[in-house]
Amino acid sequence: MRSAPLPEPPYVICCNHSSYIDIIQMYNVIPRYFLFIGKYELLKWPLFNMFFKGMNIAVNRTDRGEAARAFRKAAQAIDRGTSIAIFPEGTIPAFTPRMKPFKDGAFKLAIEKQVPIVPVTFLNHWRLFGDPEDLLSRGHPGIARAVVHPAVETRGLTDADLVVLRHRLFDLIEAPLLEHEAG
């Protein structure tokens, strides 16, 4: 794992999402306390519900009102000094390790709260662990590899900077994937 120093909390952690192992591995990669924003369905899955129940923010993505409430909870957590981890792709792409376009939520939150963003790239999780609902899903032994990038500052940014920030983070997180794939 390549790792840059972490800023003082709070911050928003943004990482690619290629496997359900990303959730568990994040606790090894970021050794400070944080909350995940993740899909409500995780509360129904054995093992994952242990990590999510009561200590993270579940989002019902089918209900805009509930999604907005989840982001308000995240903003309140940042106000209390707690960092937030978000998969800006919103879901695991069917074509991993390629990433889906990022959604705005993580970047809006970081800009609104003027906190840095810590980008994380998971290089090979998609090869190690498949879909937990698919009993025949792929699973292989190996070493999980990650890159924790230097924090990206949002102090002074406004909503007008959101698209540029989103693209910058996408490129930053994707670069090691492209390098790893080519090597």
mmCIF file of N, CA, C and O in Angstrom, residues 105-181:
data_model
loop_
_atom_site.group_PDB
_atom_site.id
_atom_site.type_symbol
_atom_site.label_atom_id
_atom_site.label_comp_id
_atom_site.label_asym_id
_atom_site.label_seq_id
_atom_site.Cartn_x
_atom_site.Cartn_y
_atom_site.Cartn_z
ATOM 1 N N GLY A 105 -22.443 14.094 -4.794
ATOM 2 C CA GLY A 105 -22.653 14.187 -3.355
ATOM 3 C C GLY A 105 -21.416 14.401 -2.508
ATOM 4 O O GLY A 105 -21.384 15.291 -1.644
ATOM 5 N N ALA A 106 -20.388 13.599 -2.702
ATOM 6 C CA ALA A 106 -19.175 13.705 -1.887
ATOM 7 C C ALA A 106 -18.517 15.070 -2.050
ATOM 8 O O ALA A 106 -18.017 15.658 -1.081
ATOM 9 N N PHE A 107 -18.541 15.578 -3.256
ATOM 10 C CA PHE A 107 -17.860 16.835 -3.558
ATOM 11 C C PHE A 107 -18.661 18.031 -3.058
ATOM 12 O O PHE A 107 -18.095 18.993 -2.545
ATOM 13 N N LYS A 108 -19.994 17.928 -3.162
ATOM 14 C CA LYS A 108 -20.856 18.971 -2.588
ATOM 15 C C LYS A 108 -20.636 19.056 -1.083
ATOM 16 O O LYS A 108 -20.539 20.141 -0.516
ATOM 17 N N LEU A 109 -20.573 17.895 -0.442
ATOM 18 C CA LEU A 109 -20.385 17.832 1.004
ATOM 19 C C LEU A 109 -19.049 18.451 1.399
ATOM 20 O O LEU A 109 -18.979 19.270 2.320
ATOM 21 N N ALA A 110 -17.990 18.075 0.716
ATOM 22 C CA ALA A 110 -16.656 18.599 1.046
ATOM 23 C C ALA A 110 -16.581 20.107 0.824
ATOM 24 O O ALA A 110 -15.998 20.831 1.646
ATOM 25 N N ILE A 111 -17.177 20.588 -0.267
ATOM 26 C CA ILE A 111 -17.169 22.029 -0.537
ATOM 27 C C ILE A 111 -18.014 22.767 0.492
ATOM 28 O O ILE A 111 -17.600 23.788 1.045
ATOM 29 N N GLU A 112 -19.203 22.231 0.764
ATOM 30 C CA GLU A 112 -20.091 22.886 1.736
ATOM 31 C C GLU A 112 -19.419 23.013 3.088
ATOM 32 O O GLU A 112 -19.509 24.045 3.751
ATOM 33 N N LYS A 113 -18.728 21.964 3.507
ATOM 34 C CA LYS A 113 -18.103 21.956 4.830
ATOM 35 C C LYS A 113 -16.652 22.445 4.800
ATOM 36 O O LYS A 113 -16.015 22.534 5.851
ATOM 37 N N GLN A 114 -16.134 22.732 3.587
ATOM 38 C CA GLN A 114 -14.767 23.248 3.425
ATOM 39 C C GLN A 114 -13.740 22.334 4.092
ATOM 40 O O GLN A 114 -12.832 22.782 4.784
ATOM 41 N N VAL A 115 -13.902 21.031 3.870
ATOM 42 C CA VAL A 115 -12.962 20.045 4.407
ATOM 43 C C VAL A 115 -12.219 19.383 3.245
ATOM 44 O O VAL A 115 -12.729 19.309 2.130
ATOM 45 N N PRO A 116 -11.003 18.885 3.494
ATOM 46 C CA PRO A 116 -10.254 18.223 2.427
ATOM 47 C C PRO A 116 -10.884 16.894 2.023
ATOM 48 O O PRO A 116 -11.674 16.309 2.772
ATOM 49 N N ILE A 117 -10.501 16.442 0.852
ATOM 50 C CA ILE A 117 -10.915 15.132 0.356
ATOM 51 C C ILE A 117 -9.680 14.249 0.314
ATOM 52 O O ILE A 117 -8.639 14.648 -0.220
ATOM 53 N N VAL A 118 -9.791 13.049 0.888
ATOM 54 C CA VAL A 118 -8.711 12.067 0.834
ATOM 55 C C VAL A 118 -9.091 11.028 -0.215
ATOM 56 O O VAL A 118 -9.998 10.230 -0.003
ATOM 57 N N PRO A 119 -8.413 11.040 -1.378
ATOM 58 C CA PRO A 119 -8.708 10.053 -2.414
ATOM 59 C C PRO A 119 -8.003 8.726 -2.119
ATOM 60 O O PRO A 119 -6.852 8.704 -1.679
ATOM 61 N N VAL A 120 -8.715 7.634 -2.367
ATOM 62 C CA VAL A 120 -8.167 6.291 -2.172
ATOM 63 C C VAL A 120 -8.460 5.468 -3.426
ATOM 64 O O VAL A 120 -9.584 5.495 -3.927
ATOM 65 N N THR A 121 -7.453 4.753 -3.891
ATOM 66 C CA THR A 121 -7.630 3.841 -5.019
ATOM 67 C C THR A 121 -7.426 2.417 -4.538
ATOM 68 O O THR A 121 -6.357 2.089 -4.005
ATOM 69 N N PHE A 122 -8.439 1.579 -4.701
ATOM 70 C CA PHE A 122 -8.298 0.143 -4.452
ATOM 71 C C PHE A 122 -7.930 -0.498 -5.790
ATOM 72 O O PHE A 122 -8.706 -0.447 -6.739
ATOM 73 N N LEU A 123 -6.751 -1.079 -5.853
ATOM 74 C CA LEU A 123 -6.207 -1.553 -7.120
ATOM 75 C C LEU A 123 -6.747 -2.892 -7.587
ATOM 76 O O LEU A 123 -6.971 -3.080 -8.776
ATOM 77 N N ASN A 124 -6.924 -3.830 -6.679
ATOM 78 C CA ASN A 124 -7.222 -5.193 -7.126
ATOM 79 C C ASN A 124 -8.334 -5.895 -6.346
ATOM 80 O O ASN A 124 -8.480 -7.110 -6.453
ATOM 81 N N HIS A 125 -9.113 -5.178 -5.615
ATOM 82 C CA HIS A 125 -10.181 -5.823 -4.835
ATOM 83 C C HIS A 125 -11.156 -6.597 -5.709
ATOM 84 O O HIS A 125 -11.680 -7.623 -5.293
ATOM 85 N N TRP A 126 -11.404 -6.100 -6.896
ATOM 86 C CA TRP A 126 -12.351 -6.753 -7.805
ATOM 87 C C TRP A 126 -11.911 -8.166 -8.152
ATOM 88 O O TRP A 126 -12.736 -9.003 -8.480
ATOM 89 N N ARG A 127 -10.625 -8.435 -8.061
ATOM 90 C CA ARG A 127 -10.114 -9.786 -8.330
ATOM 91 C C ARG A 127 -10.209 -10.700 -7.109
ATOM 92 O O ARG A 127 -10.184 -11.916 -7.244
ATOM 93 N N LEU A 128 -10.290 -10.106 -5.922
ATOM 94 C CA LEU A 128 -10.220 -10.883 -4.690
ATOM 95 C C LEU A 128 -11.566 -11.342 -4.157
ATOM 96 O O LEU A 128 -11.657 -12.382 -3.524
ATOM 97 N N PHE A 129 -12.613 -10.533 -4.382
ATOM 98 C CA PHE A 129 -13.887 -10.836 -3.740
ATOM 99 C C PHE A 129 -15.039 -10.340 -4.592
ATOM 100 O O PHE A 129 -15.108 -9.165 -4.928
ATOM 101 N N GLY A 130 -15.949 -11.233 -4.907
ATOM 102 C CA GLY A 130 -17.089 -10.892 -5.763
ATOM 103 C C GLY A 130 -18.312 -10.493 -4.971
ATOM 104 O O GLY A 130 -18.236 -10.057 -3.837
ATOM 105 N N ASP A 131 -19.451 -10.695 -5.545
ATOM 106 C CA ASP A 131 -20.738 -10.308 -4.986
ATOM 107 C C ASP A 131 -21.150 -11.292 -3.887
ATOM 108 O O ASP A 131 -21.297 -12.490 -4.146
ATOM 109 N N PRO A 132 -21.368 -10.827 -2.639
ATOM 110 C CA PRO A 132 -21.727 -11.750 -1.552
ATOM 111 C C PRO A 132 -23.086 -12.410 -1.734
ATOM 112 O O PRO A 132 -23.367 -13.410 -1.104
ATOM 113 N N GLU A 133 -23.943 -11.861 -2.589
ATOM 114 C CA GLU A 133 -25.249 -12.485 -2.832
ATOM 115 C C GLU A 133 -25.164 -13.601 -3.867
ATOM 116 O O GLU A 133 -26.095 -14.360 -4.036
ATOM 117 N N ASP A 134 -24.044 -13.701 -4.566
ATOM 118 C CA ASP A 134 -23.846 -14.709 -5.603
ATOM 119 C C ASP A 134 -22.905 -15.780 -5.052
ATOM 120 O O ASP A 134 -21.703 -15.571 -4.967
ATOM 121 N N LEU A 135 -23.460 -16.930 -4.665
ATOM 122 C CA LEU A 135 -22.648 -17.978 -4.054
ATOM 123 C C LEU A 135 -21.570 -18.511 -4.990
ATOM 124 O O LEU A 135 -20.573 -19.066 -4.551
ATOM 125 N N LEU A 136 -21.748 -18.367 -6.277
ATOM 126 C CA LEU A 136 -20.758 -18.830 -7.239
ATOM 127 C C LEU A 136 -19.814 -17.713 -7.677
ATOM 128 O O LEU A 136 -19.019 -17.882 -8.594
ATOM 129 N N SER A 137 -19.897 -16.586 -7.007
ATOM 130 C CA SER A 137 -19.089 -15.430 -7.364
ATOM 131 C C SER A 137 -17.601 -15.724 -7.184
ATOM 132 O O SER A 137 -17.208 -16.562 -6.371
ATOM 133 N N ARG A 138 -16.822 -14.993 -7.930
ATOM 134 C CA ARG A 138 -15.380 -15.190 -7.866
ATOM 135 C C ARG A 138 -14.837 -14.807 -6.494
ATOM 136 O O ARG A 138 -15.318 -13.893 -5.852
ATOM 137 N N GLY A 139 -13.838 -15.482 -6.085
ATOM 138 C CA GLY A 139 -13.118 -15.173 -4.867
ATOM 139 C C GLY A 139 -11.744 -15.817 -4.965
ATOM 140 O O GLY A 139 -11.643 -16.985 -5.339
ATOM 141 N N HIS A 140 -10.718 -15.052 -4.699
ATOM 142 C CA HIS A 140 -9.361 -15.554 -4.863
ATOM 143 C C HIS A 140 -8.484 -15.056 -3.726
ATOM 144 O O HIS A 140 -8.653 -13.939 -3.251
ATOM 145 N N PRO A 141 -7.519 -15.866 -3.324
ATOM 146 C CA PRO A 141 -6.566 -15.381 -2.324
ATOM 147 C C PRO A 141 -5.655 -14.337 -2.961
ATOM 148 O O PRO A 141 -5.466 -14.311 -4.173
ATOM 149 N N GLY A 142 -5.121 -13.492 -2.151
ATOM 150 C CA GLY A 142 -4.193 -12.486 -2.649
ATOM 151 C C GLY A 142 -4.042 -11.362 -1.659
ATOM 152 O O GLY A 142 -4.654 -11.353 -0.595
ATOM 153 N N ILE A 143 -3.212 -10.425 -2.009
ATOM 154 C CA ILE A 143 -2.948 -9.260 -1.170
ATOM 155 C C ILE A 143 -3.734 -8.084 -1.717
ATOM 156 O O ILE A 143 -3.614 -7.738 -2.891
ATOM 157 N N ALA A 144 -4.560 -7.481 -0.873
ATOM 158 C CA ALA A 144 -5.331 -6.307 -1.260
ATOM 159 C C ALA A 144 -4.388 -5.115 -1.353
ATOM 160 O O ALA A 144 -3.619 -4.850 -0.436
ATOM 161 N N ARG A 145 -4.445 -4.415 -2.459
ATOM 162 C CA ARG A 145 -3.554 -3.278 -2.703
ATOM 163 C C ARG A 145 -4.361 -1.988 -2.805
ATOM 164 O O ARG A 145 -5.414 -1.962 -3.437
ATOM 165 N N ALA A 146 -3.812 -0.944 -2.180
ATOM 166 C CA ALA A 146 -4.493 0.348 -2.165
ATOM 167 C C ALA A 146 -3.476 1.479 -2.233
ATOM 168 O O ALA A 146 -2.318 1.315 -1.853
ATOM 169 N N VAL A 147 -3.937 2.602 -2.719
ATOM 170 C CA VAL A 147 -3.153 3.836 -2.728
ATOM 171 C C VAL A 147 -3.966 4.896 -2.002
ATOM 172 O O VAL A 147 -5.111 5.164 -2.373
ATOM 173 N N VAL A 148 -3.383 5.483 -0.946
ATOM 174 C CA VAL A 148 -3.992 6.628 -0.278
ATOM 175 C C VAL A 148 -3.246 7.851 -0.799
ATOM 176 O O VAL A 148 -2.054 8.012 -0.552
ATOM 177 N N HIS A 149 -3.951 8.671 -1.563
ATOM 178 C CA HIS A 149 -3.354 9.837 -2.204
ATOM 179 C C HIS A 149 -3.262 11.004 -1.231
ATOM 180 O O HIS A 149 -3.988 11.043 -0.232
ATOM 181 N N PRO A 150 -2.424 11.990 -1.543
ATOM 182 C CA PRO A 150 -2.427 13.222 -0.738
ATOM 183 C C PRO A 150 -3.804 13.874 -0.771
ATOM 184 O O PRO A 150 -4.519 13.801 -1.779
ATOM 185 N N ALA A 151 -4.163 14.498 0.324
ATOM 186 C CA ALA A 151 -5.473 15.149 0.431
ATOM 187 C C ALA A 151 -5.594 16.284 -0.585
ATOM 188 O O ALA A 151 -4.612 16.953 -0.912
ATOM 189 N N VAL A 152 -6.806 16.485 -1.066
ATOM 190 C CA VAL A 152 -7.134 17.575 -1.979
ATOM 191 C C VAL A 152 -7.915 18.609 -1.177
ATOM 192 O O VAL A 152 -8.970 18.291 -0.620
ATOM 193 N N GLU A 153 -7.399 19.814 -1.131
ATOM 194 C CA GLU A 153 -8.008 20.879 -0.333
ATOM 195 C C GLU A 153 -9.246 21.447 -1.035
ATOM 196 O O GLU A 153 -9.269 21.571 -2.251
ATOM 197 N N THR A 154 -10.271 21.762 -0.259
ATOM 198 C CA THR A 154 -11.473 22.391 -0.815
ATOM 199 C C THR A 154 -11.705 23.783 -0.227
ATOM 200 O O THR A 154 -12.657 24.447 -0.613
ATOM 201 N N ARG A 155 -10.841 24.200 0.686
ATOM 202 C CA ARG A 155 -11.009 25.510 1.309
ATOM 203 C C ARG A 155 -11.032 26.590 0.228
ATOM 204 O O ARG A 155 -10.146 26.641 -0.618
ATOM 205 N N GLY A 156 -12.061 27.403 0.254
ATOM 206 C CA GLY A 156 -12.198 28.480 -0.718
ATOM 207 C C GLY A 156 -12.974 28.091 -1.965
ATOM 208 O O GLY A 156 -13.325 28.950 -2.772
ATOM 209 N N LEU A 157 -13.252 26.788 -2.150
ATOM 210 C CA LEU A 157 -14.018 26.368 -3.321
ATOM 211 C C LEU A 157 -15.503 26.629 -3.091
ATOM 212 O O LEU A 157 -15.977 26.652 -1.951
ATOM 213 N N THR A 158 -16.228 26.784 -4.187
ATOM 214 C CA THR A 158 -17.677 26.986 -4.137
ATOM 215 C C THR A 158 -18.340 25.953 -5.050
ATOM 216 O O THR A 158 -17.649 25.183 -5.742
ATOM 217 N N ASP A 159 -19.661 25.979 -5.083
ATOM 218 C CA ASP A 159 -20.391 25.063 -5.966
ATOM 219 C C ASP A 159 -19.978 25.229 -7.422
ATOM 220 O O ASP A 159 -20.083 24.279 -8.204
ATOM 221 N N ALA A 160 -19.500 26.391 -7.792
ATOM 222 C CA ALA A 160 -19.047 26.623 -9.167
ATOM 223 C C ALA A 160 -17.817 25.766 -9.504
ATOM 224 O O ALA A 160 -17.533 25.525 -10.673
ATOM 225 N N ASP A 161 -17.100 25.306 -8.480
ATOM 226 C CA ASP A 161 -15.899 24.488 -8.675
ATOM 227 C C ASP A 161 -16.188 22.989 -8.645
ATOM 228 O O ASP A 161 -15.284 22.174 -8.830
ATOM 229 N N LEU A 162 -17.427 22.619 -8.404
ATOM 230 C CA LEU A 162 -17.788 21.221 -8.184
ATOM 231 C C LEU A 162 -17.405 20.305 -9.348
ATOM 232 O O LEU A 162 -16.792 19.257 -9.139
ATOM 233 N N VAL A 163 -17.736 20.659 -10.555
ATOM 234 C CA VAL A 163 -17.481 19.782 -11.704
ATOM 235 C C VAL A 163 -15.981 19.582 -11.904
ATOM 236 O O VAL A 163 -15.520 18.454 -12.105
ATOM 237 N N VAL A 164 -15.215 20.648 -11.794
ATOM 238 C CA VAL A 164 -13.761 20.545 -11.956
ATOM 239 C C VAL A 164 -13.176 19.664 -10.846
ATOM 240 O O VAL A 164 -12.331 18.801 -11.102
ATOM 241 N N LEU A 165 -13.650 19.856 -9.614
ATOM 242 C CA LEU A 165 -13.182 19.046 -8.488
ATOM 243 C C LEU A 165 -13.525 17.579 -8.711
ATOM 244 O O LEU A 165 -12.678 16.699 -8.508
ATOM 245 N N ARG A 166 -14.753 17.299 -9.132
ATOM 246 C CA ARG A 166 -15.186 15.920 -9.378
ATOM 247 C C ARG A 166 -14.301 15.257 -10.437
ATOM 248 O O ARG A 166 -13.840 14.129 -10.252
ATOM 249 N N HIS A 167 -14.033 15.951 -11.522
ATOM 250 C CA HIS A 167 -13.179 15.402 -12.580
ATOM 251 C C HIS A 167 -11.740 15.209 -12.092
ATOM 252 O O HIS A 167 -11.093 14.208 -12.421
ATOM 253 N N ARG A 168 -11.257 16.148 -11.307
ATOM 254 C CA ARG A 168 -9.885 16.033 -10.769
ATOM 255 C C ARG A 168 -9.747 14.780 -9.899
ATOM 256 O O ARG A 168 -8.773 14.037 -10.011
ATOM 257 N N LEU A 169 -10.731 14.553 -9.036
ATOM 258 C CA LEU A 169 -10.679 13.373 -8.160
ATOM 259 C C LEU A 169 -10.829 12.090 -8.958
ATOM 260 O O LEU A 169 -10.158 11.093 -8.669
ATOM 261 N N PHE A 170 -11.687 12.087 -9.945
ATOM 262 C CA PHE A 170 -11.838 10.906 -10.797
ATOM 263 C C PHE A 170 -10.491 10.555 -11.431
ATOM 264 O O PHE A 170 -10.046 9.400 -11.361
ATOM 265 N N ASP A 171 -9.835 11.545 -12.029
ATOM 266 C CA ASP A 171 -8.544 11.304 -12.690
ATOM 267 C C ASP A 171 -7.484 10.837 -11.704
ATOM 268 O O ASP A 171 -6.699 9.934 -12.001
ATOM 269 N N LEU A 172 -7.479 11.429 -10.511
ATOM 270 C CA LEU A 172 -6.507 11.058 -9.481
ATOM 271 C C LEU A 172 -6.690 9.600 -9.050
ATOM 272 O O LEU A 172 -5.720 8.847 -8.931
ATOM 273 N N ILE A 173 -7.937 9.208 -8.807
ATOM 274 C CA ILE A 173 -8.221 7.845 -8.348
ATOM 275 C C ILE A 173 -8.018 6.839 -9.478
ATOM 276 O O ILE A 173 -7.540 5.724 -9.251
ATOM 277 N N GLU A 174 -8.339 7.228 -10.703
ATOM 278 C CA GLU A 174 -8.223 6.314 -11.832
ATOM 279 C C GLU A 174 -6.773 6.068 -12.266
ATOM 280 O O GLU A 174 -6.442 4.974 -12.742
ATOM 281 N N ALA A 175 -5.894 7.048 -12.114
ATOM 282 C CA ALA A 175 -4.520 6.936 -12.623
ATOM 283 C C ALA A 175 -3.800 5.665 -12.157
ATOM 284 O O ALA A 175 -3.229 4.945 -12.980
ATOM 285 N N PRO A 176 -3.811 5.318 -10.863
ATOM 286 C CA PRO A 176 -3.141 4.077 -10.457
ATOM 287 C C PRO A 176 -3.801 2.817 -11.029
ATOM 288 O O PRO A 176 -3.133 1.817 -11.255
ATOM 289 N N LEU A 177 -5.114 2.869 -11.261
ATOM 290 C CA LEU A 177 -5.801 1.721 -11.878
ATOM 291 C C LEU A 177 -5.274 1.492 -13.291
ATOM 292 O O LEU A 177 -5.002 0.368 -13.696
ATOM 293 N N LEU A 178 -5.144 2.578 -14.039
ATOM 294 C CA LEU A 178 -4.643 2.478 -15.410
ATOM 295 C C LEU A 178 -3.187 1.999 -15.417
ATOM 296 O O LEU A 178 -2.792 1.168 -16.228
ATOM 297 N N GLU A 179 -2.401 2.518 -14.476
ATOM 298 C CA GLU A 179 -1.009 2.125 -14.346
ATOM 299 C C GLU A 179 -0.890 0.646 -13.951
ATOM 300 O O GLU A 179 -0.092 -0.095 -14.514
ATOM 301 N N HIS A 180 -1.708 0.227 -13.013
ATOM 302 C CA HIS A 180 -1.705 -1.169 -12.537
ATOM 303 C C HIS A 180 -2.148 -2.114 -13.652
ATOM 304 O O HIS A 180 -1.580 -3.195 -13.808
ATOM 305 N N GLU A 181 -3.154 -1.687 -14.408
ATOM 306 C CA GLU A 181 -3.666 -2.508 -15.514
ATOM 307 C C GLU A 181 -2.618 -2.648 -16.617
ATOM 308 O O GLU A 181 -2.469 -3.712 -17.223
#
